[in-house]
Coordinates of C-alpha atoms (C1' of nucleotides) in Angstrom, one line a residue:
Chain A
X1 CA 0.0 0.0 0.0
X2 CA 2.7 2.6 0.7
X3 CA 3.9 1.5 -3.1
X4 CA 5.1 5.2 -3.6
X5 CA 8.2 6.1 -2.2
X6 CA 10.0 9.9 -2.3
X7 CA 13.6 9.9 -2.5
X8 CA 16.0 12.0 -0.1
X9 CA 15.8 14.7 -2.7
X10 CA 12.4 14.7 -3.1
X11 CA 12.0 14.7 0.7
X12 CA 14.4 18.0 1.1
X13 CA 12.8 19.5 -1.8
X14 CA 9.7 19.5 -0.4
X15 CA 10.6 20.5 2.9
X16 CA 12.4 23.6 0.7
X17 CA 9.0 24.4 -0.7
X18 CA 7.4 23.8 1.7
X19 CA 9.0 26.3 4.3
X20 CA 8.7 29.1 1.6
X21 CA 4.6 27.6 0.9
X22 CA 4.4 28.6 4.8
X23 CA 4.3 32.1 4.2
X24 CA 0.5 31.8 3.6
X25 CA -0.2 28.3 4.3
X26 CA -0.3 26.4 7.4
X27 CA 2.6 23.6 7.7
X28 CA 0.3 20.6 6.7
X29 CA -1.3 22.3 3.6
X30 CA 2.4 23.5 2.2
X31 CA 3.8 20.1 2.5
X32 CA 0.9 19.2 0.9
X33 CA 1.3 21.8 -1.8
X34 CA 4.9 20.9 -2.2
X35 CA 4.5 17.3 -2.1
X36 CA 1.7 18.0 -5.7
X37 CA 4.7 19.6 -7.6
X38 CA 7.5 17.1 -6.1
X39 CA 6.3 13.7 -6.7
X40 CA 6.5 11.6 -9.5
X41 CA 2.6 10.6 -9.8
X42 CA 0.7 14.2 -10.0
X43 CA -2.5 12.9 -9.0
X44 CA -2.1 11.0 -4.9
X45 CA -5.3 9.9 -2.8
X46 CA -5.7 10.8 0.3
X47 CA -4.2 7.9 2.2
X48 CA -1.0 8.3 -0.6
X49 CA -0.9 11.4 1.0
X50 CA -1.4 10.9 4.3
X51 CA 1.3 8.2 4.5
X52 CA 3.7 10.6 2.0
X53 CA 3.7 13.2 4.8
X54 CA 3.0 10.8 7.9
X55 CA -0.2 13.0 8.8
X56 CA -2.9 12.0 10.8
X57 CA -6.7 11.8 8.8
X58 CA -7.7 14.7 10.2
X59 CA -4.7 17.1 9.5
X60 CA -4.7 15.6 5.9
X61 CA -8.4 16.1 5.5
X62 CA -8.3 19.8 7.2
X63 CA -5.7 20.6 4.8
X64 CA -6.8 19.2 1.6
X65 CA -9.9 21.1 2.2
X66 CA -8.0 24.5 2.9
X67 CA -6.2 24.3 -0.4
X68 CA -9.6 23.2 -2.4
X69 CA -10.9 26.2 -0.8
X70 CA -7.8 28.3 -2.0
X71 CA -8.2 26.7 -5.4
X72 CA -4.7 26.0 -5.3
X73 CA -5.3 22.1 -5.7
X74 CA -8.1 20.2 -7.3
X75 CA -9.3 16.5 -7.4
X76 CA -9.9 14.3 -10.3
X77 CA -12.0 10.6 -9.8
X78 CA -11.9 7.4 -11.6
X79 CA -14.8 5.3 -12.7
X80 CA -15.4 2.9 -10.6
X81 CA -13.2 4.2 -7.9
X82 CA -14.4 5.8 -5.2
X83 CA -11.2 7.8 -4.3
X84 CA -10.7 11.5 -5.2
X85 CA -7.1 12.0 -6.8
X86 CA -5.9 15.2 -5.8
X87 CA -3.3 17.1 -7.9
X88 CA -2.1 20.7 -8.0
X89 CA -3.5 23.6 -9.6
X90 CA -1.1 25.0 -11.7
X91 CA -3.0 27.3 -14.1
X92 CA -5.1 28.9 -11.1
X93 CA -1.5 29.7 -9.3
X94 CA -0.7 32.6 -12.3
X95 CA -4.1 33.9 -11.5
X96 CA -3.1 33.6 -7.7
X97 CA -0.2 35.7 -8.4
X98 CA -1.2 38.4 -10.4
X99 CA -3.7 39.1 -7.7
X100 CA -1.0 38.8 -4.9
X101 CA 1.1 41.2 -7.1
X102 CA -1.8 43.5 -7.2
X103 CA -2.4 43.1 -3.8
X104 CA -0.6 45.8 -2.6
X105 CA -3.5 48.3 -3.9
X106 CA -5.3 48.0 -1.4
X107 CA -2.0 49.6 0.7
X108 CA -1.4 52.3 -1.0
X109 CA -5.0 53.3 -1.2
X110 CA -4.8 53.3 3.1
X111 CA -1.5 55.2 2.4
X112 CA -3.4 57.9 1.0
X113 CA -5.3 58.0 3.3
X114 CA -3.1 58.4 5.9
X115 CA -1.2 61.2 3.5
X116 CA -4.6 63.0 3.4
X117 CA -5.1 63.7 7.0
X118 CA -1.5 64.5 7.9
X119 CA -0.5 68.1 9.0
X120 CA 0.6 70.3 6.2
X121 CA 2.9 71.4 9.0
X122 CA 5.0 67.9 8.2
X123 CA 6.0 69.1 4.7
X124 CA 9.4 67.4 4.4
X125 CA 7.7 63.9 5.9
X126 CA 4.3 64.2 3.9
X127 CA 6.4 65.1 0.6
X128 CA 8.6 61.4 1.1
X129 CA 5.1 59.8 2.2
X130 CA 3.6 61.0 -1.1
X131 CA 6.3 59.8 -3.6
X132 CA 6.2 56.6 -2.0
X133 CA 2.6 56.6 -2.4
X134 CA 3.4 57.5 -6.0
X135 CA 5.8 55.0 -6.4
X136 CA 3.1 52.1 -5.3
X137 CA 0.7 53.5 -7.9
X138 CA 3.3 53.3 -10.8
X139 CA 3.8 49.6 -9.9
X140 CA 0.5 49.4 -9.9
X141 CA -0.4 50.8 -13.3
X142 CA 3.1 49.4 -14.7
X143 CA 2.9 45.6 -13.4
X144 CA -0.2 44.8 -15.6
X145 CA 1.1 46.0 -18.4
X146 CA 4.3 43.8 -18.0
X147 CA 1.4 40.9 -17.8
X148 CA 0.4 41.3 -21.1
X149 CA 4.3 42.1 -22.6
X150 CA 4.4 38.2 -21.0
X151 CA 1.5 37.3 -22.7
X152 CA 2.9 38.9 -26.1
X153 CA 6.2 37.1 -25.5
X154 CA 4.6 33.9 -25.2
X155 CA 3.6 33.6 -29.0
Chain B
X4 CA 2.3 63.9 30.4
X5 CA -0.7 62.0 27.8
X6 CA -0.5 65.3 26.0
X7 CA -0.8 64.2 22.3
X8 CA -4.3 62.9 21.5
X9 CA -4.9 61.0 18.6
X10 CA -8.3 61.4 16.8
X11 CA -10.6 59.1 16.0
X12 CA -9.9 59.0 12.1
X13 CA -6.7 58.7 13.2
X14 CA -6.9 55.7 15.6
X15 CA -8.9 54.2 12.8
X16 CA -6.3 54.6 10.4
X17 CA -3.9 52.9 12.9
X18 CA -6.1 50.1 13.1
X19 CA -6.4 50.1 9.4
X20 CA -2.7 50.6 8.5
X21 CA -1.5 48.4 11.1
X22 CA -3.8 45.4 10.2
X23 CA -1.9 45.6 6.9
X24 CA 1.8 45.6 8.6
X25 CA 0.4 42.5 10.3
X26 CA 1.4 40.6 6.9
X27 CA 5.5 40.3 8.4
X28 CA 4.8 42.0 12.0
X29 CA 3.5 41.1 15.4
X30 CA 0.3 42.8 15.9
X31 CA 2.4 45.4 18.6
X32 CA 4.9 46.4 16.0
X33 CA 2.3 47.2 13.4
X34 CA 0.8 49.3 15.0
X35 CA 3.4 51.1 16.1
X36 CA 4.9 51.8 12.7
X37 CA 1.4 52.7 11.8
X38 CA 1.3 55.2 14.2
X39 CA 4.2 56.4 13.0
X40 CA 2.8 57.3 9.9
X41 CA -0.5 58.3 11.2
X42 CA 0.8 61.0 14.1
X43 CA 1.0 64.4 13.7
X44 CA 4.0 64.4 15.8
X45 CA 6.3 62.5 14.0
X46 CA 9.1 61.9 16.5
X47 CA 7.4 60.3 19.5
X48 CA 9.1 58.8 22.9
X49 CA 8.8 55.4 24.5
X50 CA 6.5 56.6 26.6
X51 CA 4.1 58.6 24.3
X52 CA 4.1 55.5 22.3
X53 CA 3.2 53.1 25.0
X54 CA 0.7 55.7 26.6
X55 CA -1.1 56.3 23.1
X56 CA -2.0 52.6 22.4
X57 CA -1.7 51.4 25.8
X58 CA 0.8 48.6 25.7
X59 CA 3.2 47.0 28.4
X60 CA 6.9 48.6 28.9
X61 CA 7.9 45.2 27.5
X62 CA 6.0 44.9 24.8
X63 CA 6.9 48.3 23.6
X64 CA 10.4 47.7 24.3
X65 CA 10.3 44.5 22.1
X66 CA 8.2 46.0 19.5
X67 CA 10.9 49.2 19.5
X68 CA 13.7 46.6 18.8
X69 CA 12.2 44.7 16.5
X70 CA 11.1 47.4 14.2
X71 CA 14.9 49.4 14.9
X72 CA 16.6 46.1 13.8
X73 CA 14.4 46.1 10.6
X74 CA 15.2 49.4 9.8
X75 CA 11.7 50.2 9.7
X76 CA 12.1 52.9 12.2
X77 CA 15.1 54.9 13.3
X78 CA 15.7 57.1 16.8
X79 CA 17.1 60.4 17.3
X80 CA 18.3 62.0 20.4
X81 CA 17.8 65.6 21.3
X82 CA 21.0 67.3 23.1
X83 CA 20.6 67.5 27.1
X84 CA 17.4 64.8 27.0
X85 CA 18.2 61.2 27.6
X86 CA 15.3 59.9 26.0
X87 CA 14.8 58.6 22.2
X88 CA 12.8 59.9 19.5
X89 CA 11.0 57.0 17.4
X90 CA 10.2 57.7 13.7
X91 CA 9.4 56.0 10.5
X92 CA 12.3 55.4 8.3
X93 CA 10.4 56.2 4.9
X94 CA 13.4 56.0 3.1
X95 CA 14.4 52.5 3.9
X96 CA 10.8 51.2 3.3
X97 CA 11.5 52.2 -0.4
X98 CA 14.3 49.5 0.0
X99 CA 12.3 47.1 1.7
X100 CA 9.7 46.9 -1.1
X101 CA 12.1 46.4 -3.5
X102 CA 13.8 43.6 -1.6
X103 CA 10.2 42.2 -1.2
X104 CA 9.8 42.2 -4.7
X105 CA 12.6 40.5 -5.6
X106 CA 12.3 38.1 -2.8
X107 CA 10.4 35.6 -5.3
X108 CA 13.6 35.1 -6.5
X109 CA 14.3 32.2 -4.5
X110 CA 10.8 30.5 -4.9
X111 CA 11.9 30.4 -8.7
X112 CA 15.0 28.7 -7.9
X113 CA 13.5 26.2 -6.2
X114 CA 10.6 25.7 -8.3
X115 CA 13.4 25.1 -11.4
X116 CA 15.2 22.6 -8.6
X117 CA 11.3 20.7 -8.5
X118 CA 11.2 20.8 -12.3
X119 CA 15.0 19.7 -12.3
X120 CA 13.7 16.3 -10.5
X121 CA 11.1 15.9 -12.6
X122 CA 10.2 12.6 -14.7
X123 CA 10.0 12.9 -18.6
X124 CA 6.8 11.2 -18.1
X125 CA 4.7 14.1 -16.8
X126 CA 5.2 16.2 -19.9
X127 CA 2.2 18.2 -19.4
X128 CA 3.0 19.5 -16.4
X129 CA 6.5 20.1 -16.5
X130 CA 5.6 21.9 -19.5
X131 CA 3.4 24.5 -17.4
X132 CA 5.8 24.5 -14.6
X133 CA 8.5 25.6 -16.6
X134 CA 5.9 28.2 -17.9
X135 CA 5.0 29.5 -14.5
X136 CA 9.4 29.5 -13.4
X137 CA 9.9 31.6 -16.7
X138 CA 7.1 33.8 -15.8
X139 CA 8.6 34.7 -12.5
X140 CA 12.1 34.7 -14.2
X141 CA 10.9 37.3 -16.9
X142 CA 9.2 39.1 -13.7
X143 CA 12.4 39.1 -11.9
X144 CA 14.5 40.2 -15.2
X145 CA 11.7 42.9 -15.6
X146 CA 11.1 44.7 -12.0
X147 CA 14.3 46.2 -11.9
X148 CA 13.7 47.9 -15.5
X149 CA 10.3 49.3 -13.7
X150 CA 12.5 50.5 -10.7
X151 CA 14.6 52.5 -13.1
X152 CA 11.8 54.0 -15.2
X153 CA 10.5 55.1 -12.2
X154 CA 13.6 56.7 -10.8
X155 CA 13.8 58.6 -14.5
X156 CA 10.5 59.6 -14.4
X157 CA 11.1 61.5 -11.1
X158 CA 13.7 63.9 -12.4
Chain C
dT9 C1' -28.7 -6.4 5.9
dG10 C1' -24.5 -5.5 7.7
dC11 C1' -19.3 -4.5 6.5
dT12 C1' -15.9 -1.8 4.3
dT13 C1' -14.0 2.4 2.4
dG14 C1' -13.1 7.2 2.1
dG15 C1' -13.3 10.4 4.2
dT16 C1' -15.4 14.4 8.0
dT17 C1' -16.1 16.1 12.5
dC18 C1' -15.3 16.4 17.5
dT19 C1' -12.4 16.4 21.5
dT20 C1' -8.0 16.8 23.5
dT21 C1' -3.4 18.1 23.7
dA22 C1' 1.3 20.2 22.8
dT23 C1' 3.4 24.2 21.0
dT24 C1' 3.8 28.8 19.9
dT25 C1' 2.7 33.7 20.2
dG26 C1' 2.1 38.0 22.2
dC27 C1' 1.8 40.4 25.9
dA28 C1' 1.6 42.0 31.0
dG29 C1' 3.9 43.0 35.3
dA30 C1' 7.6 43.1 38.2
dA31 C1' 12.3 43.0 38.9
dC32 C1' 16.2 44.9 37.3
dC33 C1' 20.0 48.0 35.6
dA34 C1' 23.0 51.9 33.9
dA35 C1' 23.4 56.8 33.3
dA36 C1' 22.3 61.2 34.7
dA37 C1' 20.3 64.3 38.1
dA38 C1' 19.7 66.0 42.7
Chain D
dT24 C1' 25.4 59.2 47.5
dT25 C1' 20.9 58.5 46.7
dT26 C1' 17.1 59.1 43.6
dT27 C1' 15.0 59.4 39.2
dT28 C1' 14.6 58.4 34.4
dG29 C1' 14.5 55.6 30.4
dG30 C1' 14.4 51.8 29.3
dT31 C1' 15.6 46.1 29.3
dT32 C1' 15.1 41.5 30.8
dC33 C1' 12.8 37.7 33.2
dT34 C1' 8.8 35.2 34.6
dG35 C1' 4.8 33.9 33.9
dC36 C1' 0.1 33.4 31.6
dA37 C1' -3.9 33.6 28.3
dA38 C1' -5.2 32.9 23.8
dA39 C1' -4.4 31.1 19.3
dT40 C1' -2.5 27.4 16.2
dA41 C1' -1.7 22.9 14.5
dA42 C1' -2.3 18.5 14.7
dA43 C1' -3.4 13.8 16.8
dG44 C1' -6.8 10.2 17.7
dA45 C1' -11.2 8.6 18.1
dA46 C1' -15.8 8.7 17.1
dC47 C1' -18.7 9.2 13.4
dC48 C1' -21.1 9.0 8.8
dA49 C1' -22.7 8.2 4.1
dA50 C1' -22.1 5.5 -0.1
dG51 C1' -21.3 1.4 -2.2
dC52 C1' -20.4 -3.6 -1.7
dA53 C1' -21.0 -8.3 -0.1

DNA sequence: TGCTTGGTTCTTTATTTGCAGAACCAAAAA
DNA sequence: TTTTTGGTTCTGCAAATAAAGAACCAAGCA
């Protein structure tokens, strides 16, 4: 049953990915994550999993379920197999990070904010505040437009 | 000795602001730098900071430290007054978000050491793996162009 | 009709985090 | 020389996280 087997490379690699996964992820789900782009078969059931990672049902199921949620995974079945096959969501994760580059919107909207109600009296602070503030909204018109010069590229 | 008051737009933008620093800070230090940002006095003591969102001695201590050892904040002293004046280091933030962006650097050198492992036999997927690494490798290659077009389009 | 499979949900526990409060300390003031 | 000031460090402690293990459950099979 525990046919699969991950070689020492494949055991560091996804211990690799998954300490950077953890920066958004719980442990479980970026091992889990990790273990979807390491591993020779893409598609692993639940117990392949579970015995992959040694995790207990619950943290596998908890976790499985997180990254479902997240889109960042999805499951496949078989006829005539009651299993789900779960494998890693590749096309969704470009989407994911476009957003997460664009993310940072939302920041420099609060930083204007914050700009708006300061003290003229602060001229020298609210003057570095503001081209910083600047600065975020130039990444944020320019980093689209380096989407689609990718896109272009591609052909 | 509580002197400075903070309004309520501006406790709300504290709250805002430092909800956002809480991506990469404990929830003490966030606020902190977002007070910082927010106050109209822009060079505040220990104690005005610890008085103005009520924390411990320790925690602002910590909080101090943490955020002077990121360079997210800086001190200055005032002749004949022993104590230390907090402020925002606006400048080094500039550095920090380039840093940030180019952190992604080492998830792409990873990801190309998971693609590296990789059997022939998943051709598909390799395939858009090696899409996705060159897509953060055209985004690394590209930021820094972005970085200088914006420094030109300052002058 | 019950048994097995593929999970889910509930309860408990270990660990980590974030902070408070008190004790502490060095430099300057009195 | 003692006291005050401006902190730092140490000792908890409460709440949040992460996961284990067991109980549970629904769908299909025997």
């Amino acid at each position: 049953m525990d046919s699969i087997k991950l070689s020492d490379k494949q055991l560091a690699l996804i211990e690799k990915l998954g300490l950077i996964f953890e920066n958004g992820l719980q442990p479980a789900s970026a091992r889990i994550a990790a273990l979807l782009l390491v591993s020779d078969k893409l598609e692993l059931t639940f117990d392949e999993i579970r015995e992959l990672l040694n995790l207990s049902k619950s943290a596998t199921s908890n976790a499985l379920n997180l990254l479902l949620s997240m889109e960042r995974i999805e499951y496949i079945t078989k006829p005539g197999d009651r299993k789900r096959y779960f494998k890693s969501n590749l096309s969704d994760w470009k989407e994911n990070m476009k957003t997460k580059f664009l993310e940072f919107d939302k920041v420099h909207k609060t930083m204007r904010e914050v700009l708006d109600q300061r003290p003229h009296s602060t001229k020298d602070f609210n003057q570095g505040l503001e081209e910083f503030i600047n600065f975020m909204e130039f990444m944020n018109r320019e980093i689209p437009v380096l989407f689609k010069k990718w896109e272009l590229s591609k052909k």
